[in-house]
Coordinates of C-alpha atoms in Angstrom, one line a residue:
X135 CA -10.6 -8.0 1.5
X136 CA -10.0 -5.7 -1.4
X137 CA -6.3 -4.8 -1.7
X138 CA -6.8 -1.1 -2.2
X139 CA -6.5 1.9 0.0
X140 CA -9.2 4.4 0.9
X141 CA -8.0 4.8 4.5
X142 CA -5.3 2.5 5.6
X143 CA -2.1 4.4 4.8
X144 CA 0.5 3.8 7.4
X145 CA 1.0 7.4 8.3
X146 CA -2.7 8.2 8.4
X147 CA -3.0 11.0 5.8
X148 CA -5.9 9.5 3.8
X149 CA -7.6 8.1 6.9
X150 CA -7.9 11.6 8.4
X151 CA -8.7 13.2 5.0
X152 CA -11.5 10.8 4.3
X153 CA -13.1 11.5 7.6
X154 CA -12.6 15.2 7.0
X155 CA -14.4 14.8 3.7
X156 CA -17.4 13.1 5.3
X157 CA -17.8 15.9 7.8
X158 CA -17.0 18.9 5.6
X159 CA -18.6 18.1 2.2
X160 CA -21.0 15.2 3.0
X161 CA -22.5 14.1 -0.2
X162 CA -19.9 13.3 -2.9
X163 CA -18.1 11.0 -0.6
X164 CA -18.8 7.5 -1.9
X165 CA -15.6 5.7 -1.3
X166 CA -15.4 3.3 1.6
X167 CA -12.4 2.2 3.5
X168 CA -12.3 -1.6 3.5
X169 CA -8.8 -2.0 4.5
X170 CA -8.0 -1.2 8.1
X171 CA -9.5 2.2 9.1
X172 CA -12.3 2.5 11.6
X173 CA -15.8 3.7 10.9
X174 CA -17.9 6.3 12.7
X175 CA -16.8 9.1 15.1
X176 CA -13.2 8.8 16.3
X177 CA -13.8 11.7 18.7
X178 CA -15.7 9.5 21.1
X179 CA -13.8 8.9 24.4
X180 CA -11.8 12.2 24.3
X181 CA -11.4 13.3 27.9
X182 CA -14.0 15.9 29.0
X183 CA -15.9 15.8 25.7
X184 CA -19.3 17.2 26.3
X185 CA -20.2 17.5 22.6
X186 CA -18.6 14.6 20.7
X187 CA -20.2 15.5 17.4
X188 CA -18.7 19.0 17.4
X189 CA -15.3 17.7 18.6
X190 CA -15.4 15.1 15.9
X191 CA -16.0 17.7 13.3
X192 CA -13.1 19.8 14.6
X193 CA -10.8 16.8 14.5
X194 CA -11.9 15.8 11.0
X195 CA -11.6 19.2 9.5
X196 CA -8.3 19.9 11.1
X197 CA -7.0 16.5 10.1
X198 CA -8.1 16.8 6.6
X199 CA -6.4 20.2 6.2
X200 CA -3.2 18.9 7.8
X201 CA -3.3 15.8 5.6
X202 CA -3.7 17.7 2.4
X203 CA -0.9 20.2 3.2
X204 CA 1.3 17.3 4.4
X205 CA 1.1 15.5 1.2
X206 CA 1.4 18.6 -0.9
X207 CA 4.5 19.8 0.9
X208 CA 6.2 16.4 1.4
X209 CA 5.9 15.2 -2.2
X210 CA 6.3 18.5 -4.0
X211 CA 8.9 18.2 -6.6
X212 CA 8.7 14.4 -6.8
X213 CA 10.0 13.2 -10.1
X214 CA 8.8 10.2 -12.1
X215 CA 11.0 7.1 -12.1
X216 CA 13.6 6.8 -14.8
X217 CA 12.4 4.9 -17.9
X218 CA 14.1 1.8 -19.1
X219 CA 14.3 0.2 -22.5
X220 CA 10.9 -0.2 -24.1
X221 CA 11.9 -3.7 -25.3
X222 CA 11.2 -4.9 -21.8
X223 CA 7.5 -4.4 -22.5
X224 CA 5.4 -6.6 -24.7
X225 CA 4.1 -3.4 -26.4
X226 CA 6.8 -0.8 -27.1
X227 CA 4.5 2.2 -26.8
X228 CA 2.9 1.2 -23.5
X229 CA 2.6 4.0 -21.0
X230 CA 1.8 3.4 -17.3
X231 CA 0.4 5.9 -14.9
X232 CA 0.0 5.1 -11.2
X233 CA -2.6 7.0 -9.1
X234 CA -1.7 6.6 -5.5
X235 CA -1.4 7.9 -1.9
X236 CA 2.4 7.7 -1.2
X237 CA 2.0 6.3 2.3
X238 CA -0.7 3.7 1.4
X239 CA 0.7 0.2 1.9
X240 CA -1.3 -1.1 -1.1
X241 CA 0.2 1.5 -3.4
X242 CA 3.6 0.7 -2.0
X243 CA 3.1 -2.9 -3.0
X244 CA 2.5 -1.8 -6.6
X245 CA 5.5 0.5 -6.7
X246 CA 7.7 -2.3 -5.4
X247 CA 6.4 -4.6 -8.2
X248 CA 6.9 -2.0 -10.9
X249 CA 10.3 -0.9 -9.6
X250 CA 11.6 -4.5 -9.3
X251 CA 10.6 -5.3 -12.8
X252 CA 12.2 -2.2 -14.2
X253 CA 8.9 -0.9 -15.6
X254 CA 8.6 2.8 -16.4
X255 CA 5.6 4.6 -14.9
X256 CA 4.4 8.1 -14.1
X257 CA 3.1 8.8 -10.6
X258 CA 0.0 11.0 -9.9
X259 CA -0.3 11.8 -6.2
X260 CA -4.0 11.9 -5.4
X261 CA -5.4 14.6 -3.1
X262 CA -6.9 12.4 -0.3
X263 CA -9.7 14.9 0.4
X264 CA -11.2 15.8 -3.0
X265 CA -9.6 13.1 -5.1
X266 CA -10.1 15.2 -8.3
X267 CA -7.2 13.3 -9.9
X268 CA -9.3 10.2 -10.1
X269 CA -12.6 11.8 -11.0
X270 CA -12.5 10.0 -14.3
X271 CA -13.0 6.7 -12.4
X272 CA -16.1 5.1 -10.9
X273 CA -13.7 3.1 -8.8
X274 CA -12.9 5.6 -6.0
X275 CA -10.0 3.9 -4.2
X276 CA -6.2 3.7 -4.9
X277 CA -4.1 2.4 -6.4
X278 CA -5.3 2.7 -9.9
X279 CA -3.0 1.9 -12.8
X280 CA -3.7 3.1 -16.3
X281 CA -2.0 1.3 -19.1
X282 CA -2.2 3.1 -22.5
X283 CA -1.1 2.0 -25.9
X284 CA -3.5 4.3 -27.8
X285 CA -6.5 2.8 -26.0
X286 CA -6.4 2.8 -22.2
X287 CA -7.0 -0.1 -19.8
X288 CA -7.7 0.7 -16.2
X289 CA -6.5 -1.8 -13.5
X290 CA -7.9 -1.5 -10.0
X291 CA -6.9 -3.2 -6.7
X292 CA -3.2 -3.7 -5.9
X293 CA -3.3 -7.5 -6.0
X294 CA -5.2 -7.5 -9.3
X295 CA -2.7 -5.0 -10.8
X296 CA 0.2 -7.2 -9.8
X297 CA -1.3 -10.5 -10.9
X298 CA -2.6 -9.1 -14.2
X299 CA 0.6 -7.3 -15.1
X300 CA 2.8 -10.2 -14.2
X301 CA 0.6 -12.3 -16.5
X302 CA 1.0 -9.7 -19.2
X303 CA 4.8 -9.7 -18.9
X304 CA 5.0 -13.5 -19.0
X305 CA 2.3 -14.4 -21.6
X306 CA 2.5 -11.2 -23.7
X307 CA -1.3 -11.5 -24.3
X308 CA -3.3 -8.3 -24.4
X309 CA -4.2 -6.6 -21.2
X310 CA -7.9 -6.4 -22.3
X311 CA -8.0 -10.2 -22.5
X312 CA -6.1 -10.7 -19.3
X313 CA -8.4 -8.3 -17.3
X314 CA -11.4 -10.3 -18.3
X315 CA -10.1 -13.1 -16.0
X316 CA -10.3 -10.8 -13.0
X317 CA -14.0 -9.9 -12.8
X318 CA -15.3 -7.3 -10.2
X319 CA -18.0 -8.7 -8.0
X320 CA -20.1 -7.2 -5.3
X321 CA -19.8 -8.8 -1.9
X322 CA -20.6 -8.1 1.8
X323 CA -17.7 -7.8 4.2
X324 CA -17.7 -9.0 7.9
X325 CA -19.3 -5.7 9.0
X326 CA -22.2 -6.1 6.6
X327 CA -21.1 -3.4 4.2
X328 CA -21.2 -3.9 0.4
X329 CA -17.7 -3.9 -1.2
X330 CA -16.2 -4.7 -4.5
X331 CA -14.1 -7.9 -4.7
X332 CA -12.1 -9.3 -7.5
X333 CA -12.1 -13.0 -8.5
X334 CA -8.9 -14.9 -9.0
X335 CA -6.8 -11.9 -7.8
X336 CA -3.9 -14.0 -6.6
X337 CA -3.7 -16.2 -9.7
X338 CA -1.5 -15.6 -12.7
X339 CA -3.5 -16.5 -15.9
X340 CA -0.8 -18.6 -17.6
X341 CA -0.9 -21.7 -19.7
X342 CA 0.7 -25.0 -18.6
X343 CA 4.1 -24.3 -20.2
X344 CA 4.3 -20.7 -18.9
X345 CA 3.4 -21.9 -15.4
X346 CA 6.1 -24.6 -15.4
X347 CA 8.7 -22.1 -16.6
X348 CA 7.7 -19.6 -13.8
X349 CA 7.1 -22.2 -11.1
X350 CA 9.3 -25.2 -11.7
X351 CA 8.1 -26.6 -8.4
X352 CA 4.3 -26.8 -8.1
X353 CA 4.3 -25.9 -4.4
X354 CA 6.1 -22.6 -5.1
X355 CA 2.9 -21.2 -6.8
X356 CA 0.7 -22.2 -3.8
X357 CA 3.2 -20.8 -1.3
X358 CA 3.4 -17.5 -3.2
X359 CA -0.4 -17.1 -3.4
X360 CA -0.8 -17.9 0.3
X361 CA 1.6 -15.3 1.5
X362 CA 0.4 -12.6 -0.9
X363 CA -3.1 -13.1 0.6
X364 CA -1.6 -13.0 4.1
X365 CA 0.0 -9.6 3.4
X366 CA -3.4 -8.2 2.4
X367 CA -5.5 -9.9 5.1
X368 CA -3.3 -9.7 8.1
X369 CA 0.1 -7.8 7.8
X370 CA -1.4 -4.6 6.4
X371 CA -3.8 -4.3 9.4
X372 CA -0.8 -4.2 11.8
X373 CA 0.6 -1.0 10.3
X374 CA -1.6 1.8 11.7
X375 CA -2.0 0.4 15.2
X376 CA 1.8 0.2 15.5
X377 CA 2.6 3.6 13.9
X378 CA 0.1 5.3 16.3
X379 CA 0.5 3.0 19.2
X380 CA 1.0 5.8 21.7
X381 CA 0.2 9.5 21.7
X382 CA 3.9 10.2 21.7
X383 CA 4.5 8.0 18.6
X384 CA 1.6 9.6 16.8
X385 CA 2.9 13.1 17.7
X386 CA 6.4 12.2 16.6
X387 CA 5.2 10.9 13.3
X388 CA 3.4 14.2 12.5
X389 CA 6.1 16.3 14.0
X390 CA 8.6 14.8 11.5
X391 CA 6.3 15.5 8.6
X392 CA 5.6 19.1 9.7
X393 CA 9.3 19.9 10.2
X394 CA 10.3 18.4 6.9
X395 CA 7.6 20.4 5.1
X396 CA 8.4 23.7 7.0
X397 CA 4.8 24.4 7.8
X398 CA 3.6 27.7 9.1
X399 CA 2.4 28.0 12.6
X400 CA -1.3 27.4 11.9
X401 CA -0.8 24.7 9.3
X402 CA 1.7 23.0 11.6
X403 CA -0.7 23.0 14.5
X404 CA -3.5 21.3 12.6
X405 CA -1.3 18.8 10.9
X406 CA 0.7 17.9 14.0
X407 CA -1.6 18.1 17.0
X408 CA -5.0 17.6 15.6
X409 CA -3.9 15.0 13.0
X410 CA -1.8 13.1 15.6
X411 CA -4.6 13.0 18.1
X412 CA -7.1 11.8 15.6
X413 CA -4.9 9.0 14.4
X414 CA -4.1 8.0 18.0
X415 CA -7.8 7.3 18.6
X416 CA -8.4 5.7 15.3
X417 CA -5.5 3.3 15.9
X418 CA -7.3 2.1 19.1
X419 CA -10.4 1.3 17.1
X420 CA -8.3 -0.7 14.6
X421 CA -6.6 -2.6 17.5
X422 CA -10.0 -3.7 18.8
X423 CA -11.4 -4.5 15.3
X424 CA -8.6 -6.9 14.5
X425 CA -8.3 -8.4 18.0
X426 CA -4.7 -7.3 18.5
X427 CA -2.8 -7.7 21.8
X428 CA -2.6 -4.8 24.2
X429 CA 1.0 -4.4 23.1
X430 CA 0.5 -4.3 19.3
X431 CA 4.2 -4.5 18.8
X432 CA 4.0 -8.2 19.7
X433 CA 1.6 -8.9 16.9
X434 CA 3.9 -7.1 14.5
X435 CA 7.0 -8.9 15.7
X436 CA 5.2 -12.3 15.5
X437 CA 3.9 -11.6 12.0
X438 CA 7.3 -10.5 10.7
X439 CA 9.1 -13.5 12.3
X440 CA 6.5 -15.9 10.8
X441 CA 7.4 -14.5 7.4
X442 CA 11.1 -14.9 8.0
X443 CA 10.5 -18.5 9.1
X444 CA 8.5 -19.2 6.0
X445 CA 11.3 -17.9 3.8
X446 CA 13.7 -20.1 5.7
X447 CA 17.5 -20.0 6.2
X448 CA 18.2 -21.8 2.9
X449 CA 16.7 -19.2 0.7
X450 CA 17.6 -15.5 0.0
X451 CA 13.9 -14.8 -0.8
X452 CA 10.7 -16.8 -0.8
X453 CA 11.2 -16.8 -4.6
X454 CA 14.7 -18.4 -4.1
X455 CA 17.6 -16.4 -5.6
X456 CA 15.2 -13.7 -6.7
X457 CA 12.1 -12.1 -5.1
X458 CA 8.7 -13.5 -6.0
X459 CA 5.4 -11.7 -5.8
X460 CA 5.0 -12.6 -2.1
X461 CA 8.4 -11.0 -1.3
X462 CA 7.4 -7.8 -3.1
X463 CA 4.0 -7.7 -1.4
X464 CA 5.5 -8.1 2.1
X465 CA 8.3 -5.6 1.4
X466 CA 5.9 -3.1 0.0
X467 CA 3.7 -3.2 3.1
X468 CA 6.5 -2.9 5.6
X469 CA 8.3 -0.2 3.7
X470 CA 5.7 2.4 4.5
X471 CA 6.9 2.4 8.2
X472 CA 10.4 3.5 7.3
X473 CA 11.6 6.5 9.4
X474 CA 9.2 5.7 12.2
X475 CA 9.7 4.2 15.7
X476 CA 7.7 1.1 14.7
X477 CA 10.0 0.4 11.9
X478 CA 13.2 0.8 14.0
X479 CA 11.7 -1.5 16.7
X480 CA 10.8 -4.1 14.1
X481 CA 14.3 -4.1 12.7
X482 CA 15.8 -4.5 16.2
X483 CA 13.4 -7.0 17.8
X484 CA 12.8 -9.4 14.9
X485 CA 14.9 -11.4 12.4
X486 CA 13.6 -9.4 9.4
X487 CA 16.6 -7.2 8.7
X488 CA 18.8 -9.5 6.5
X489 CA 15.8 -10.3 4.2
X490 CA 14.7 -6.6 4.2
X491 CA 18.2 -5.4 3.2
X492 CA 18.3 -8.0 0.4
X493 CA 15.0 -6.7 -0.9
X494 CA 16.3 -3.1 -0.9
X495 CA 19.3 -4.2 -2.8
X496 CA 17.3 -6.3 -5.3
X497 CA 15.0 -3.4 -6.1
X498 CA 17.9 -0.9 -6.2
X499 CA 19.8 -3.1 -8.7
X500 CA 16.7 -3.2 -10.9
X501 CA 16.5 0.6 -11.0
X502 CA 20.3 0.9 -11.8
X503 CA 19.9 -1.7 -14.6
X504 CA 17.0 0.2 -16.0
X505 CA 18.9 3.5 -15.9
X506 CA 22.0 2.0 -17.6
X507 CA 19.9 0.4 -20.3
X508 CA 18.7 3.8 -21.4
X509 CA 22.2 5.3 -21.9

C-alpha cells in the first residue's frame, strides 16, 4: 500500500474531484487512488436510477465543482508555518515545499512530522481536479515534498518522506544519497492494478551507532515500524467509511464546509447535496472492500483502543517521554476527522483522548519553541 493520497482524504474532496476529472476531461487522468477510494461508478444503486451513467456523470461533475470550490474557499488566506532557526537543519539554506490536499490523512502525517520537528516549510494546496500545481512531477499523487538547497530533491509517498527526512536529520548525510535507499518499484495490488511501491519505506537508514542512539532498546525500532505500517494499511481505511457512515453525517460534513466558506446558492447546492450524496455511496463501497462491520464505528473504536493498549499505561507515547514516528503517523491520520461527528464519537467511546491531547500539546510546544527561536 503506497502511503499517498489520490482519493482517500477524510472529507472526500479529492475522491469526488478525481471522479469528476475522469468523467469531465477523460484523458489526462493518469493518477490512481491506491489508498481507500472505490473504483468505478458510484452512482449505481441510487433509488430510481434508470440511467446510471448519466447520473454518475452528474454526481461526478457536481462533486468535482463543489470539491474545488470547497478547497478554494476553506483554505484561502492560509499562511505558511513560522520558520525556526536554520541551525536545526543539516544544511542551512534548505527550503521545503509540501504539495498536499489539506484533508488527506497521508498529507496530515507529513505535516505532523514536520511540525513536531520544528521544520520550516511552505504549503502548496493542490487543486484536486486539474492538479496543475504538480504538473512538474511524473508522480501524480500527494504528498510530494521538495527539498531545495540550490538543487532540488523530490520526495514522494508519506512514509518515504518521513523515513528519509528523519534519516537526514539524524545522519546528516545528503538527501540524494538517502533517497537512493528508497527505490520506487512497480507492483500489482490486490485488485490487479499496477501501482508504485517503495522499498524499505519504514526503515531509517542509519549506521549502528546512530541506531543505538535513537533506539536504545532494539524492540523499540521494530515496534515503531509495525505501527507505522498499521496506520497506512488499516487505520487510514477506517476514515472515509466513518466520516460518511450515514447520509446525515455526509450532509452535515458538507454543510459545515459550505457554511464556513459562505458559498452562493448554486455552489452550495453542488458542494453540499451532490458532494455529500456521492461520498455517502463511495463510503459503502469502501466498507465492503475492507470487510468492515455493519456499524463501522466499531472497527474505528477497536482500532483506536488497540493503539492505546499498545502504547500502554506506563508510557506517555509509544516513543516514551516523546512521540516517535508511529505516534506522529497515528495522530496525523486521526487528526483529519476533527470537527466531525466521527471524531467526537471516537473521543467519547474510546480511551484515545489522553494520548491525543498529549500529542496536540507536544506538537504545539514544538511550534512555540520554533517561533521563540526566531526572535
